[in-house]
C-alpha positions as a LaTeX table, in Angstrom:
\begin{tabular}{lrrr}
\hline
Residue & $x$ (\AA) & $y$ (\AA) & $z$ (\AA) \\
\hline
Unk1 & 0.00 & 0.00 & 0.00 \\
Unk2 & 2.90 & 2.63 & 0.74 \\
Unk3 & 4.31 & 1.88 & $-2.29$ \\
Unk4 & 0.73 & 2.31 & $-4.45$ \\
Unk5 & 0.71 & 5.72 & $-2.44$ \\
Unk6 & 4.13 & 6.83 & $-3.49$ \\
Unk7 & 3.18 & 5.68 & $-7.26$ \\
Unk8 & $-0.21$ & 7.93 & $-6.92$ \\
Unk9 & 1.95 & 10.81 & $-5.49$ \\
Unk10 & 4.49 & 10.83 & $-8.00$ \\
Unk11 & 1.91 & 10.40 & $-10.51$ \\
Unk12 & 0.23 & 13.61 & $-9.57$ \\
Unk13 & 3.46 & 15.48 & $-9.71$ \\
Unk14 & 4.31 & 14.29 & $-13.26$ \\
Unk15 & 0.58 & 14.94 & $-14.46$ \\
Unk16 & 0.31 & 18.38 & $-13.11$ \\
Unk17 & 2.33 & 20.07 & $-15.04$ \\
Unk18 & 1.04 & 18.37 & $-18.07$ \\
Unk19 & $-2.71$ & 19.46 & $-16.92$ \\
Unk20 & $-1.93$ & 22.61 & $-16.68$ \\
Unk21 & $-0.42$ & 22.88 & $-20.23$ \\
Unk22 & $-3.50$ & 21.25 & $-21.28$ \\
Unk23 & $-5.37$ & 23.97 & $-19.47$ \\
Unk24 & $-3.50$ & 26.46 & $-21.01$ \\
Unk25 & $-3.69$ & 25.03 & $-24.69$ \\
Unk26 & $-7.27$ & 24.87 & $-24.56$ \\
Unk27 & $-8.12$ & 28.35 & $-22.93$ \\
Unk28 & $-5.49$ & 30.27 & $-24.95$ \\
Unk29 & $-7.99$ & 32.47 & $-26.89$ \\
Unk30 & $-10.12$ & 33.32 & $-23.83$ \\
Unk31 & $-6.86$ & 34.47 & $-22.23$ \\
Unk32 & $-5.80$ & 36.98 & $-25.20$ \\
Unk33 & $-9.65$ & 38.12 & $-24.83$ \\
Unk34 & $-9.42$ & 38.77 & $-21.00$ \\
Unk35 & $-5.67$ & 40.82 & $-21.26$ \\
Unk36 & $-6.99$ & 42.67 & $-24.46$ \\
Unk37 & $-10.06$ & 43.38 & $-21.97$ \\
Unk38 & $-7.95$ & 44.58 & $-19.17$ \\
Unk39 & $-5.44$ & 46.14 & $-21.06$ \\
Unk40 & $-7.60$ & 48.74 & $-22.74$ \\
Unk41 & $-9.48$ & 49.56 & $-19.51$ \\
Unk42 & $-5.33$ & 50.18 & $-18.22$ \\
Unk43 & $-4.80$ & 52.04 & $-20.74$ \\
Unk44 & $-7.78$ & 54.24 & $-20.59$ \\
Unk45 & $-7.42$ & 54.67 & $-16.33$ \\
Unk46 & $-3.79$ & 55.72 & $-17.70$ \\
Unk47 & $-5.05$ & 58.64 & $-19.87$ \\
Unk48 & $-7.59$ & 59.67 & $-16.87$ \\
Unk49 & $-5.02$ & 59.74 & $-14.37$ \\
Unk50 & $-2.35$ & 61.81 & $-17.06$ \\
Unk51 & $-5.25$ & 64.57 & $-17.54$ \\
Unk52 & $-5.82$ & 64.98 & $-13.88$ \\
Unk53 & $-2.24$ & 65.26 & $-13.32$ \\
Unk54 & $-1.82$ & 67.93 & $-15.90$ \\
Unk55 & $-5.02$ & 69.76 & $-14.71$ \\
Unk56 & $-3.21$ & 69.55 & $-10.76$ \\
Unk57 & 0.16 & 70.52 & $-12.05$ \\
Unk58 & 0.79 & 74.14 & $-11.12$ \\
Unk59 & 3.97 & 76.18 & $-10.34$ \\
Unk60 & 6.26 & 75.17 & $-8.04$ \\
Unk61 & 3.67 & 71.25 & $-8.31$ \\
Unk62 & 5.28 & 68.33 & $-8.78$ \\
Unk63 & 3.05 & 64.33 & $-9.88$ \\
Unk64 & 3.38 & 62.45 & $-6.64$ \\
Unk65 & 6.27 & 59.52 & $-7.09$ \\
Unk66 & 3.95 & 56.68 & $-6.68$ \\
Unk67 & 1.88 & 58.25 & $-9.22$ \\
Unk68 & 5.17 & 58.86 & $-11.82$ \\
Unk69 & 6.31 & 54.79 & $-10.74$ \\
Unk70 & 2.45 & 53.74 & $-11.76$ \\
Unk71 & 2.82 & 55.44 & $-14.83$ \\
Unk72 & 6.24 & 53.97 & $-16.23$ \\
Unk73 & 4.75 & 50.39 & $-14.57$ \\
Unk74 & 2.02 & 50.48 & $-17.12$ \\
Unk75 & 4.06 & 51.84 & $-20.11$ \\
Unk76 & 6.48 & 48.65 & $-19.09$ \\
Unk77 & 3.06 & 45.97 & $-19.01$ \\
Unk78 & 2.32 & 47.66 & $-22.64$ \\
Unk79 & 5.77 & 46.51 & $-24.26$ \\
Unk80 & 5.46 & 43.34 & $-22.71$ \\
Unk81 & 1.50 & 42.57 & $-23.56$ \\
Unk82 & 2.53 & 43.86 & $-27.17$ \\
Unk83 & 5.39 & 41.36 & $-27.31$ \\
Unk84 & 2.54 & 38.64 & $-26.25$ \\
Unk85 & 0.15 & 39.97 & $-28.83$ \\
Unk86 & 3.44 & 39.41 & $-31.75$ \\
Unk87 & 4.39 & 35.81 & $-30.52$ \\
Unk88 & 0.83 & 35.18 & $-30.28$ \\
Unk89 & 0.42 & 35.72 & $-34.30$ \\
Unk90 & 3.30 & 34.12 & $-35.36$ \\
Unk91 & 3.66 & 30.88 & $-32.57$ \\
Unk92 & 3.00 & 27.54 & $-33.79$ \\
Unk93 & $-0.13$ & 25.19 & $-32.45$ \\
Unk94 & 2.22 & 22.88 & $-30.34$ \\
Unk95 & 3.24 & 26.52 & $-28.57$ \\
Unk96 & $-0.12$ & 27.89 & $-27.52$ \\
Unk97 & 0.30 & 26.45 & $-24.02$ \\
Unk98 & 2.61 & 28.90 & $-23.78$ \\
Unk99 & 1.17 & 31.76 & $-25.18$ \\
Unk100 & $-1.80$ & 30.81 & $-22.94$ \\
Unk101 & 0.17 & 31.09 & $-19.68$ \\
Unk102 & 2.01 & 34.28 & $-20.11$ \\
Unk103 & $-1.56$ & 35.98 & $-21.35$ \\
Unk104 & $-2.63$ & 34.65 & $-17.96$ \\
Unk105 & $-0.17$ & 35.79 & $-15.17$ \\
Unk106 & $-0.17$ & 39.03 & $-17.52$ \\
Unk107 & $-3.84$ & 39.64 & $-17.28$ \\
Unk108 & $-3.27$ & 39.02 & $-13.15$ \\
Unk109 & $-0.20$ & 41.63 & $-13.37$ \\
Unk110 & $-2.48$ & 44.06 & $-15.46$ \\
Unk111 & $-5.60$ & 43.55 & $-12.57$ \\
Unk112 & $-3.07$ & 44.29 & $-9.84$ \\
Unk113 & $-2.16$ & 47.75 & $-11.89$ \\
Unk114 & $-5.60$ & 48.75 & $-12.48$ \\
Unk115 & $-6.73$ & 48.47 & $-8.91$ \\
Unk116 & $-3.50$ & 50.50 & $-7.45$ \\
Unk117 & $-4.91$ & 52.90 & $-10.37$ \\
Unk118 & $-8.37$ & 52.87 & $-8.79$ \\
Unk119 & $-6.58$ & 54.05 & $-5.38$ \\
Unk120 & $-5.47$ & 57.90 & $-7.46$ \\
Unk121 & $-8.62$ & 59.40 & $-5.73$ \\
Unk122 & $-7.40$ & 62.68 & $-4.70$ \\
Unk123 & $-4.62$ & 64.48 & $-5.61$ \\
Unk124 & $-2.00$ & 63.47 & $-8.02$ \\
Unk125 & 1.04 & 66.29 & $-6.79$ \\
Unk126 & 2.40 & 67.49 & $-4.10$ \\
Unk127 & 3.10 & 71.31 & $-2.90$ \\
Unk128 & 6.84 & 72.37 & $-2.77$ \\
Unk129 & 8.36 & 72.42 & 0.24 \\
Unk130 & 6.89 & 75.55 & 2.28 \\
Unk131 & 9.58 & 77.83 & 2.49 \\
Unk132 & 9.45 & 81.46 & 4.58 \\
Unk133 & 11.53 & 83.13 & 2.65 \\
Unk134 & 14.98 & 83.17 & 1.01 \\
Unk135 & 18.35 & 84.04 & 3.31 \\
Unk136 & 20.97 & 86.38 & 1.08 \\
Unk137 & 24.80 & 85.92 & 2.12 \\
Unk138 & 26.14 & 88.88 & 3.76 \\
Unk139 & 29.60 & 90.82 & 4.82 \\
Unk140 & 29.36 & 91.11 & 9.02 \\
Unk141 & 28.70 & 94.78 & 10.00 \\
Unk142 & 31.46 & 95.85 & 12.42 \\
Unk143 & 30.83 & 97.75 & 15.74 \\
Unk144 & 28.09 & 100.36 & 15.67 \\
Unk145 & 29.01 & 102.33 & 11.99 \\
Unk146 & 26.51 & 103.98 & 10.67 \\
Unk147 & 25.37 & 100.51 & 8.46 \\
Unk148 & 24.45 & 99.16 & 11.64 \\
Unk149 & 23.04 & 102.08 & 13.28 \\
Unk150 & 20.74 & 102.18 & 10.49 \\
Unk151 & 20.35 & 98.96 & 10.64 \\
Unk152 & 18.46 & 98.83 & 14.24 \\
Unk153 & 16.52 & 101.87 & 13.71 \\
Unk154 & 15.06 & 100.24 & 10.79 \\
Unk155 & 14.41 & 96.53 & 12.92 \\
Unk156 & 12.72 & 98.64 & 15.49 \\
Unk157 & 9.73 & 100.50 & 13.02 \\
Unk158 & 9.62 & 97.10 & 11.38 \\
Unk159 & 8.75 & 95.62 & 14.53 \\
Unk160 & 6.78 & 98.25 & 16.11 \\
Unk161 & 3.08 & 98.69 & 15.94 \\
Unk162 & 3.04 & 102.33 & 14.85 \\
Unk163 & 4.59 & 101.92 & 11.20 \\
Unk164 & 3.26 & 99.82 & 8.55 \\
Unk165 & 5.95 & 101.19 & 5.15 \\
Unk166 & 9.27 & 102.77 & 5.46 \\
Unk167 & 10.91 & 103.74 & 2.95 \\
Unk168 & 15.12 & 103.98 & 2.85 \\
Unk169 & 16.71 & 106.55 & 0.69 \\
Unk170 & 19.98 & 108.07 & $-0.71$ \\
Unk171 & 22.89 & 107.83 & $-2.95$ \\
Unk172 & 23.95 & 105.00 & $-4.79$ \\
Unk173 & 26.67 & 102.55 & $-3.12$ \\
Unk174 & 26.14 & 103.92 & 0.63 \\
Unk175 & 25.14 & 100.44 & 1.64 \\
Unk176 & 21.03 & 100.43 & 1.50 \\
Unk177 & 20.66 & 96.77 & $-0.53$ \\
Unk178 & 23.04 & 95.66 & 2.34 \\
Unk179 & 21.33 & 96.50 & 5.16 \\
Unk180 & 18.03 & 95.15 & 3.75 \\
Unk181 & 19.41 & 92.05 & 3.32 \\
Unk182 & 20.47 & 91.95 & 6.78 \\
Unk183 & 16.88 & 93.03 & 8.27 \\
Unk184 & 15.95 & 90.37 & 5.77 \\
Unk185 & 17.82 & 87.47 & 7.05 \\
Unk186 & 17.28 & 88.82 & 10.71 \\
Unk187 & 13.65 & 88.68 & 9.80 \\
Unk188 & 13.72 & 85.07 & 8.74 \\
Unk189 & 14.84 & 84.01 & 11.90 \\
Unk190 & 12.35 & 85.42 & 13.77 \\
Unk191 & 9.68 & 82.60 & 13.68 \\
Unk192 & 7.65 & 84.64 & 16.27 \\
Unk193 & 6.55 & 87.60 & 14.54 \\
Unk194 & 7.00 & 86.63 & 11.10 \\
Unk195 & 5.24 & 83.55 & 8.98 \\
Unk196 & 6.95 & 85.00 & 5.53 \\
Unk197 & 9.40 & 87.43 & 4.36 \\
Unk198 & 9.25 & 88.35 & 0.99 \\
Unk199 & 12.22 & 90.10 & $-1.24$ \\
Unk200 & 11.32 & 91.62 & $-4.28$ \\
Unk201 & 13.26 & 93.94 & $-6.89$ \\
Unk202 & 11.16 & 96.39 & $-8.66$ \\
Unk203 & 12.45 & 98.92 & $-10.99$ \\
Unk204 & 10.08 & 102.75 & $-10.70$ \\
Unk205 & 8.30 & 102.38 & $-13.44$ \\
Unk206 & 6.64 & 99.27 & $-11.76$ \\
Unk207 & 3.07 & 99.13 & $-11.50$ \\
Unk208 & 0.99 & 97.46 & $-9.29$ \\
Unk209 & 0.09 & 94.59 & $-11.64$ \\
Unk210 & 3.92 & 93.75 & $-11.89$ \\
Unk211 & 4.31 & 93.97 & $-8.36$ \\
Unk212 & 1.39 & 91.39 & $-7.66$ \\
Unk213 & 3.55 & 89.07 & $-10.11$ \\
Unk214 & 6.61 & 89.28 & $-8.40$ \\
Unk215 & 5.03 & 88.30 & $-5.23$ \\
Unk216 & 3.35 & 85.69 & $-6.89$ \\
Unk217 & 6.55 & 84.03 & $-8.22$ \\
Unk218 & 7.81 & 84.16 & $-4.93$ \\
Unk219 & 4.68 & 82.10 & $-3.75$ \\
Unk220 & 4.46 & 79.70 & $-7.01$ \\
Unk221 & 1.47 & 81.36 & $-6.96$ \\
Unk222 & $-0.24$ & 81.51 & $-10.28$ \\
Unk223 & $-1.99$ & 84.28 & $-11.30$ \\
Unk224 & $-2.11$ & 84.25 & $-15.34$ \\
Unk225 & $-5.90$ & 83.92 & $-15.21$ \\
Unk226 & $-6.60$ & 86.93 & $-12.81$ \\
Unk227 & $-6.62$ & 89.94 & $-14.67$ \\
Unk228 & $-8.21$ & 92.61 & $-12.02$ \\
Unk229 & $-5.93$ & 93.93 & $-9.01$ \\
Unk230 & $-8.45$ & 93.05 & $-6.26$ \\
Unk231 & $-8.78$ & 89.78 & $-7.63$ \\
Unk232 & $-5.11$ & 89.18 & $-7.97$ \\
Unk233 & $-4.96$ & 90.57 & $-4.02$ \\
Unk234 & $-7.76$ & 88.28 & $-2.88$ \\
Unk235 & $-5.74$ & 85.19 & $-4.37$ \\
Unk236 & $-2.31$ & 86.97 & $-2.80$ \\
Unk237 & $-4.05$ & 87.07 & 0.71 \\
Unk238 & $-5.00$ & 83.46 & 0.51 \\
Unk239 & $-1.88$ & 82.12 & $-0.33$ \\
Unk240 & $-0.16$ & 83.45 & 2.17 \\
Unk241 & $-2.65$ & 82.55 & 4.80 \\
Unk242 & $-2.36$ & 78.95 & 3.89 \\
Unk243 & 0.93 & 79.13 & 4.60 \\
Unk244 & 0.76 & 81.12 & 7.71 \\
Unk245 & $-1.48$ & 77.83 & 8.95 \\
Unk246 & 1.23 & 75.61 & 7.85 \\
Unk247 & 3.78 & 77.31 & 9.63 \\
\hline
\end{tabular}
């Protein structure tokens, strides 16, 4: 009796495989019907997914990674179900078993795709890193000189209540683009009072719609579809309280 049992057992591993070829012979064409199936609905869920991302993609945006690596996955499954679809034309009869299996664990790869496709509910980007402004390099002012005198009276209107402009005049080359930058980068560290600092270069024939742009670039803000001032404000004022929450 053991030994009938062996013979049955060893029996079922040499059939097996020949079952399954069987299987896969006979079933071939419903196979290439199933992957064509699933591979056009990929395909399509691609072209979806490419248009939202597009649609997301603003300045400063950039397509999630997951959503970039689901992409190339599904232009890779498209070389390699078009390879099946060319062996399948030319292959011989006693090769369909073949054919057959790889347009089977294809169809399962493809099914696999499509649902982590399904999961691309929300957004497809992400926001750039939040950043509160940018820090310029700068010489060290020595002792109190005038620079740095300057310097302090300016730091304490700025962070007064009483003053909301100043203005800092006089010849060219007497140091006023330095010590800007240095209330600048003071004003970066100081997380308490200040969310954003924002450094701008306008020329005097600016205008107020050229101004609202150059803050915008700072923000990645994008504003091309905005053409009235209060408008362009409103947007402005929104973007930088999102970031003020995100601080």
């Amino acid at each position: 009796m053991e030994m009938l049992g062996a013979v049955l057992e060893l029996a079922k591993i040499i059939l097996a495989p020949i079952r399954d070829c069987c299987n896969y012979h006979r079933h071939v064409d419903e196979h290439m019907i199933n992957l064509r199936d699933r591979w056009q609905d990929l395909n399509g869920q691609k072209s979806d997914i490419e248009s939202r991302m597009r649609a997301q993609l603003r300045p400063g945006k950039t397509p999630k990674l997951e959503v970039t690596a689901w992409i190339q996955h599904v232009e890779r499954m498209n070389n390699e179900i078009q390879a099946i679809e060319s062996e399948a034309e030319e292959v011989k009869c006693f090769l369909r078993a073949r054919i057959g299996k790889h347009a089977l664990k294809k169809k399962l790869e493809a099914d696999e795709l499509y649902q982590r496709g399904g999961a691309f509910t929300v957004s497809l980007v992400v926001d750039p890193p939040v950043s509160n402004g940018e820090e310029f390099p700068t010489t060290k002012l020595i002792g109190k000189s005038t620079t740095e005198r300057v310097k302090e009276e300016i730091l304490a209107y700025v962070l007064g209540n009483g003053v909301g402009k100043i203005g800092v005049y006089g010849m060219g080359g007497i140091g006023k683009s330095t010590i800007m930058e240095h209330i600048n980068n003071h004003l970066l560290k100081d997380k308490k009072n200040f969310d954003s600092v924002i450094w701008v270069t306008m020329s005097k024939s600016s205008n107020v719609l050229e101004l609202q742009n150059a803050i915008a670039h700072k923000l990645a803000l994008d504003l091309a579809k905005s053409e009235y001032k209060r408008e362009r404000a409103a947007k402005i004022k929104e973007e930088l309280e999102k970031r003020k929450s995100m601080c």
